[in-house]
């Protein structure tokens, strides 16, 4: 998907709108993660992904061909720069929130797996009739969430 602009001014206005919408979506998702309610982010994930794909595509186009925006009004280009800076700040915060949620989820999965493994452990006795300390079971845990 691409933006269809009639002029550099039109393209910059569209880029500002796109950037602000994506920033707002990411801010909403970040709040959901930070308040430990990631389920609240799920309904908007498809829209966020769509906007992110358009943003990535358009950013690459402008980077490859600066003439797409060079003729735009300086005030509008400055507004685009400010919108991009705000987006990058929210994106960093979003990345930290997602990473924290991933870390917590992985920790929970590992704790649950350890509990299940411990509950399934049969009693073993060593040569002296005492319970063996070592765990001889083979357990595989995928560390990716």
PDB file of C-alpha atoms in Angstrom:
ATOM      1  CA  UNK A   1       0.000   0.000   0.000  1.00  0.00           C
ATOM      2  CA  UNK A   2       1.319   3.443  -0.874  1.00  0.00           C
ATOM      3  CA  UNK A   3       0.332   7.051  -0.446  1.00  0.00           C
ATOM      4  CA  UNK A   4      -0.936   8.780  -3.554  1.00  0.00           C
ATOM      5  CA  UNK A   5       0.031  12.420  -3.386  1.00  0.00           C
ATOM      6  CA  UNK A   6      -0.531  15.188  -5.919  1.00  0.00           C
ATOM      7  CA  UNK A   7       2.392  17.275  -4.699  1.00  0.00           C
ATOM      8  CA  UNK A   8       5.204  17.339  -2.149  1.00  0.00           C
ATOM      9  CA  UNK A   9       2.937  19.379   0.167  1.00  0.00           C
ATOM     10  CA  UNK A  10       0.188  16.775  -0.127  1.00  0.00           C
ATOM     11  CA  UNK A  11       2.661  13.950   0.533  1.00  0.00           C
ATOM     12  CA  UNK A  12       4.030  15.677   3.654  1.00  0.00           C
ATOM     13  CA  UNK A  13       0.517  16.242   5.012  1.00  0.00           C
ATOM     14  CA  UNK A  14      -0.307  12.575   4.401  1.00  0.00           C
ATOM     15  CA  UNK A  15       2.950  11.484   6.047  1.00  0.00           C
ATOM     16  CA  UNK A  16       2.195  13.639   9.084  1.00  0.00           C
ATOM     17  CA  UNK A  17      -1.288  12.122   9.369  1.00  0.00           C
ATOM     18  CA  UNK A  18       0.084   8.588   8.956  1.00  0.00           C
ATOM     19  CA  UNK A  19       2.846   9.166  11.513  1.00  0.00           C
ATOM     20  CA  UNK A  20       0.459  10.672  14.061  1.00  0.00           C
ATOM     21  CA  UNK A  21      -2.048   7.824  13.653  1.00  0.00           C
ATOM     22  CA  UNK A  22       0.681   5.208  14.059  1.00  0.00           C
ATOM     23  CA  UNK A  23       2.092   7.045  17.080  1.00  0.00           C
ATOM     24  CA  UNK A  24      -1.355   7.092  18.672  1.00  0.00           C
ATOM     25  CA  UNK A  25      -1.852   3.359  18.034  1.00  0.00           C
ATOM     26  CA  UNK A  26       1.538   2.514  19.553  1.00  0.00           C
ATOM     27  CA  UNK A  27       0.873   4.756  22.555  1.00  0.00           C
ATOM     28  CA  UNK A  28      -2.427   2.931  23.159  1.00  0.00           C
ATOM     29  CA  UNK A  29      -0.713  -0.458  22.938  1.00  0.00           C
ATOM     30  CA  UNK A  30       2.081   0.707  25.216  1.00  0.00           C
ATOM     31  CA  UNK A  31      -0.438   1.803  27.849  1.00  0.00           C
ATOM     32  CA  UNK A  32      -2.073  -1.619  27.633  1.00  0.00           C
ATOM     33  CA  UNK A  33       1.254  -3.368  28.232  1.00  0.00           C
ATOM     34  CA  UNK A  34       2.319  -0.974  30.972  1.00  0.00           C
ATOM     35  CA  UNK A  35      -0.973  -1.484  32.838  1.00  0.00           C
ATOM     36  CA  UNK A  36      -0.532  -5.248  32.481  1.00  0.00           C
ATOM     37  CA  UNK A  37      -3.537  -5.567  30.201  1.00  0.00           C
ATOM     38  CA  UNK A  38      -2.013  -6.778  26.914  1.00  0.00           C
ATOM     39  CA  UNK A  39      -5.391  -8.203  25.925  1.00  0.00           C
ATOM     40  CA  UNK A  40      -6.568  -4.600  25.463  1.00  0.00           C
ATOM     41  CA  UNK A  41      -4.044  -4.187  22.628  1.00  0.00           C
ATOM     42  CA  UNK A  42      -5.276  -7.194  20.641  1.00  0.00           C
ATOM     43  CA  UNK A  43      -8.282  -5.582  18.888  1.00  0.00           C
ATOM     44  CA  UNK A  44      -6.110  -2.901  17.268  1.00  0.00           C
ATOM     45  CA  UNK A  45      -3.090  -5.013  16.320  1.00  0.00           C
ATOM     46  CA  UNK A  46      -4.164  -5.507  12.720  1.00  0.00           C
ATOM     47  CA  UNK A  47      -4.617  -1.767  12.188  1.00  0.00           C
ATOM     48  CA  UNK A  48      -1.282  -1.008  13.863  1.00  0.00           C
ATOM     49  CA  UNK A  49       0.453  -3.538  11.633  1.00  0.00           C
ATOM     50  CA  UNK A  50      -1.181  -2.084   8.517  1.00  0.00           C
ATOM     51  CA  UNK A  51      -0.133   1.463   9.454  1.00  0.00           C
ATOM     52  CA  UNK A  52       3.392   0.301  10.300  1.00  0.00           C
ATOM     53  CA  UNK A  53       3.729  -1.363   6.898  1.00  0.00           C
ATOM     54  CA  UNK A  54       2.589   1.783   5.087  1.00  0.00           C
ATOM     55  CA  UNK A  55       4.914   3.903   7.241  1.00  0.00           C
ATOM     56  CA  UNK A  56       7.885   1.628   6.533  1.00  0.00           C
ATOM     57  CA  UNK A  57       7.146   1.641   2.796  1.00  0.00           C
ATOM     58  CA  UNK A  58       6.692   5.413   2.586  1.00  0.00           C
ATOM     59  CA  UNK A  59       9.756   6.135   4.714  1.00  0.00           C
ATOM     60  CA  UNK A  60      11.851   4.011   2.363  1.00  0.00           C
ATOM     61  CA  UNK A  61      10.392   5.802  -0.674  1.00  0.00           C
ATOM     62  CA  UNK A  62      11.195   9.244   0.738  1.00  0.00           C
ATOM     63  CA  UNK A  63      14.656   8.137   1.803  1.00  0.00           C
ATOM     64  CA  UNK A  64      15.352   6.845  -1.710  1.00  0.00           C
ATOM     65  CA  UNK A  65      13.881   9.930  -3.416  1.00  0.00           C
ATOM     66  CA  UNK A  66      13.997  13.136  -1.358  1.00  0.00           C
ATOM     67  CA  UNK A  67      12.341  15.039  -4.194  1.00  0.00           C
ATOM     68  CA  UNK A  68       9.049  13.511  -3.050  1.00  0.00           C
ATOM     69  CA  UNK A  69       9.016  16.030  -0.176  1.00  0.00           C
ATOM     70  CA  UNK A  70      11.740  18.582  -0.973  1.00  0.00           C
ATOM     71  CA  UNK A  71       9.345  21.038  -2.587  1.00  0.00           C
ATOM     72  CA  UNK A  72       6.971  21.021   0.381  1.00  0.00           C
ATOM     73  CA  UNK A  73       6.421  24.035   2.605  1.00  0.00           C
ATOM     74  CA  UNK A  74       9.168  24.332   5.221  1.00  0.00           C
ATOM     75  CA  UNK A  75       6.639  24.606   8.091  1.00  0.00           C
ATOM     76  CA  UNK A  76       5.017  21.348   6.964  1.00  0.00           C
ATOM     77  CA  UNK A  77       8.377  19.588   6.693  1.00  0.00           C
ATOM     78  CA  UNK A  78       9.235  20.782  10.200  1.00  0.00           C
ATOM     79  CA  UNK A  79       5.869  19.452  11.420  1.00  0.00           C
ATOM     80  CA  UNK A  80       6.743  16.111   9.827  1.00  0.00           C
ATOM     81  CA  UNK A  81      10.086  16.113  11.632  1.00  0.00           C
ATOM     82  CA  UNK A  82       8.344  16.777  14.965  1.00  0.00           C
ATOM     83  CA  UNK A  83       5.790  14.036  14.284  1.00  0.00           C
ATOM     84  CA  UNK A  84       8.628  11.644  13.426  1.00  0.00           C
ATOM     85  CA  UNK A  85      10.512  12.512  16.623  1.00  0.00           C
ATOM     86  CA  UNK A  86       7.358  11.884  18.688  1.00  0.00           C
ATOM     87  CA  UNK A  87       6.843   8.589  16.848  1.00  0.00           C
ATOM     88  CA  UNK A  88      10.407   7.461  17.565  1.00  0.00           C
ATOM     89  CA  UNK A  89      10.025   8.285  21.270  1.00  0.00           C
ATOM     90  CA  UNK A  90       6.783   6.294  21.521  1.00  0.00           C
ATOM     91  CA  UNK A  91       8.320   3.476  19.487  1.00  0.00           C
ATOM     92  CA  UNK A  92      11.184   3.181  21.978  1.00  0.00           C
ATOM     93  CA  UNK A  93       8.782   3.135  24.915  1.00  0.00           C
ATOM     94  CA  UNK A  94       6.617   0.575  23.098  1.00  0.00           C
ATOM     95  CA  UNK A  95       9.620  -1.688  22.463  1.00  0.00           C
ATOM     96  CA  UNK A  96      10.571  -1.594  26.159  1.00  0.00           C
ATOM     97  CA  UNK A  97       6.998  -2.395  27.234  1.00  0.00           C
ATOM     98  CA  UNK A  98       6.721  -5.310  24.788  1.00  0.00           C
ATOM     99  CA  UNK A  99      10.103  -6.669  25.905  1.00  0.00           C
ATOM    100  CA  UNK A 100       9.061  -6.454  29.562  1.00  0.00           C
ATOM    101  CA  UNK A 101       5.813  -8.293  28.807  1.00  0.00           C
ATOM    102  CA  UNK A 102       7.733 -10.961  26.884  1.00  0.00           C
ATOM    103  CA  UNK A 103      10.191 -11.412  29.758  1.00  0.00           C
ATOM    104  CA  UNK A 104       7.376 -11.780  32.293  1.00  0.00           C
ATOM    105  CA  UNK A 105       5.551 -14.272  30.050  1.00  0.00           C
ATOM    106  CA  UNK A 106       8.671 -16.371  29.560  1.00  0.00           C
ATOM    107  CA  UNK A 107       9.333 -16.340  33.311  1.00  0.00           C
ATOM    108  CA  UNK A 108       5.797 -17.529  33.997  1.00  0.00           C
ATOM    109  CA  UNK A 109       6.093 -20.303  31.422  1.00  0.00           C
ATOM    110  CA  UNK A 110       9.386 -21.471  32.907  1.00  0.00           C
ATOM    111  CA  UNK A 111       7.943 -21.438  36.431  1.00  0.00           C
ATOM    112  CA  UNK A 112       4.900 -23.423  35.300  1.00  0.00           C
ATOM    113  CA  UNK A 113       7.091 -25.920  33.440  1.00  0.00           C
ATOM    114  CA  UNK A 114       9.259 -26.376  36.537  1.00  0.00           C
ATOM    115  CA  UNK A 115       6.174 -26.941  38.718  1.00  0.00           C
ATOM    116  CA  UNK A 116       4.771 -29.504  36.285  1.00  0.00           C
ATOM    117  CA  UNK A 117       8.117 -31.286  36.079  1.00  0.00           C
ATOM    118  CA  UNK A 118       8.412 -31.366  39.868  1.00  0.00           C
ATOM    119  CA  UNK A 119       4.855 -32.675  40.282  1.00  0.00           C
ATOM    120  CA  UNK A 120       5.540 -35.497  37.815  1.00  0.00           C
ATOM    121  CA  UNK A 121       8.820 -36.524  39.454  1.00  0.00           C
ATOM    122  CA  UNK A 122       8.693 -40.084  40.733  1.00  0.00           C
ATOM    123  CA  UNK A 123      10.349 -40.761  44.063  1.00  0.00           C
ATOM    124  CA  UNK A 124      13.837 -42.249  43.550  1.00  0.00           C
ATOM    125  CA  UNK A 125      16.033 -43.737  46.141  1.00  0.00           C
ATOM    126  CA  UNK A 126      19.765 -44.035  46.147  1.00  0.00           C
ATOM    127  CA  UNK A 127      21.948 -46.950  47.200  1.00  0.00           C
ATOM    128  CA  UNK A 128      21.705 -46.033  50.891  1.00  0.00           C
ATOM    129  CA  UNK A 129      17.908 -45.958  50.869  1.00  0.00           C
ATOM    130  CA  UNK A 130      17.790 -42.142  50.912  1.00  0.00           C
ATOM    131  CA  UNK A 131      15.879 -40.071  48.350  1.00  0.00           C
ATOM    132  CA  UNK A 132      18.098 -39.156  45.394  1.00  0.00           C
ATOM    133  CA  UNK A 133      18.789 -35.425  44.968  1.00  0.00           C
ATOM    134  CA  UNK A 134      19.415 -35.405  41.238  1.00  0.00           C
ATOM    135  CA  UNK A 135      16.715 -35.054  38.664  1.00  0.00           C
ATOM    136  CA  UNK A 136      17.296 -37.659  35.946  1.00  0.00           C
ATOM    137  CA  UNK A 137      14.386 -36.584  33.727  1.00  0.00           C
ATOM    138  CA  UNK A 138      14.881 -35.151  30.283  1.00  0.00           C
ATOM    139  CA  UNK A 139      12.899 -31.929  29.981  1.00  0.00           C
ATOM    140  CA  UNK A 140      12.856 -29.704  26.937  1.00  0.00           C
ATOM    141  CA  UNK A 141      11.773 -26.079  27.296  1.00  0.00           C
ATOM    142  CA  UNK A 142      11.558 -23.778  24.318  1.00  0.00           C
ATOM    143  CA  UNK A 143      12.851 -20.439  25.571  1.00  0.00           C
ATOM    144  CA  UNK A 144      11.075 -18.406  22.883  1.00  0.00           C
ATOM    145  CA  UNK A 145       7.681 -16.871  23.532  1.00  0.00           C
TER     146      UNK A 145
END
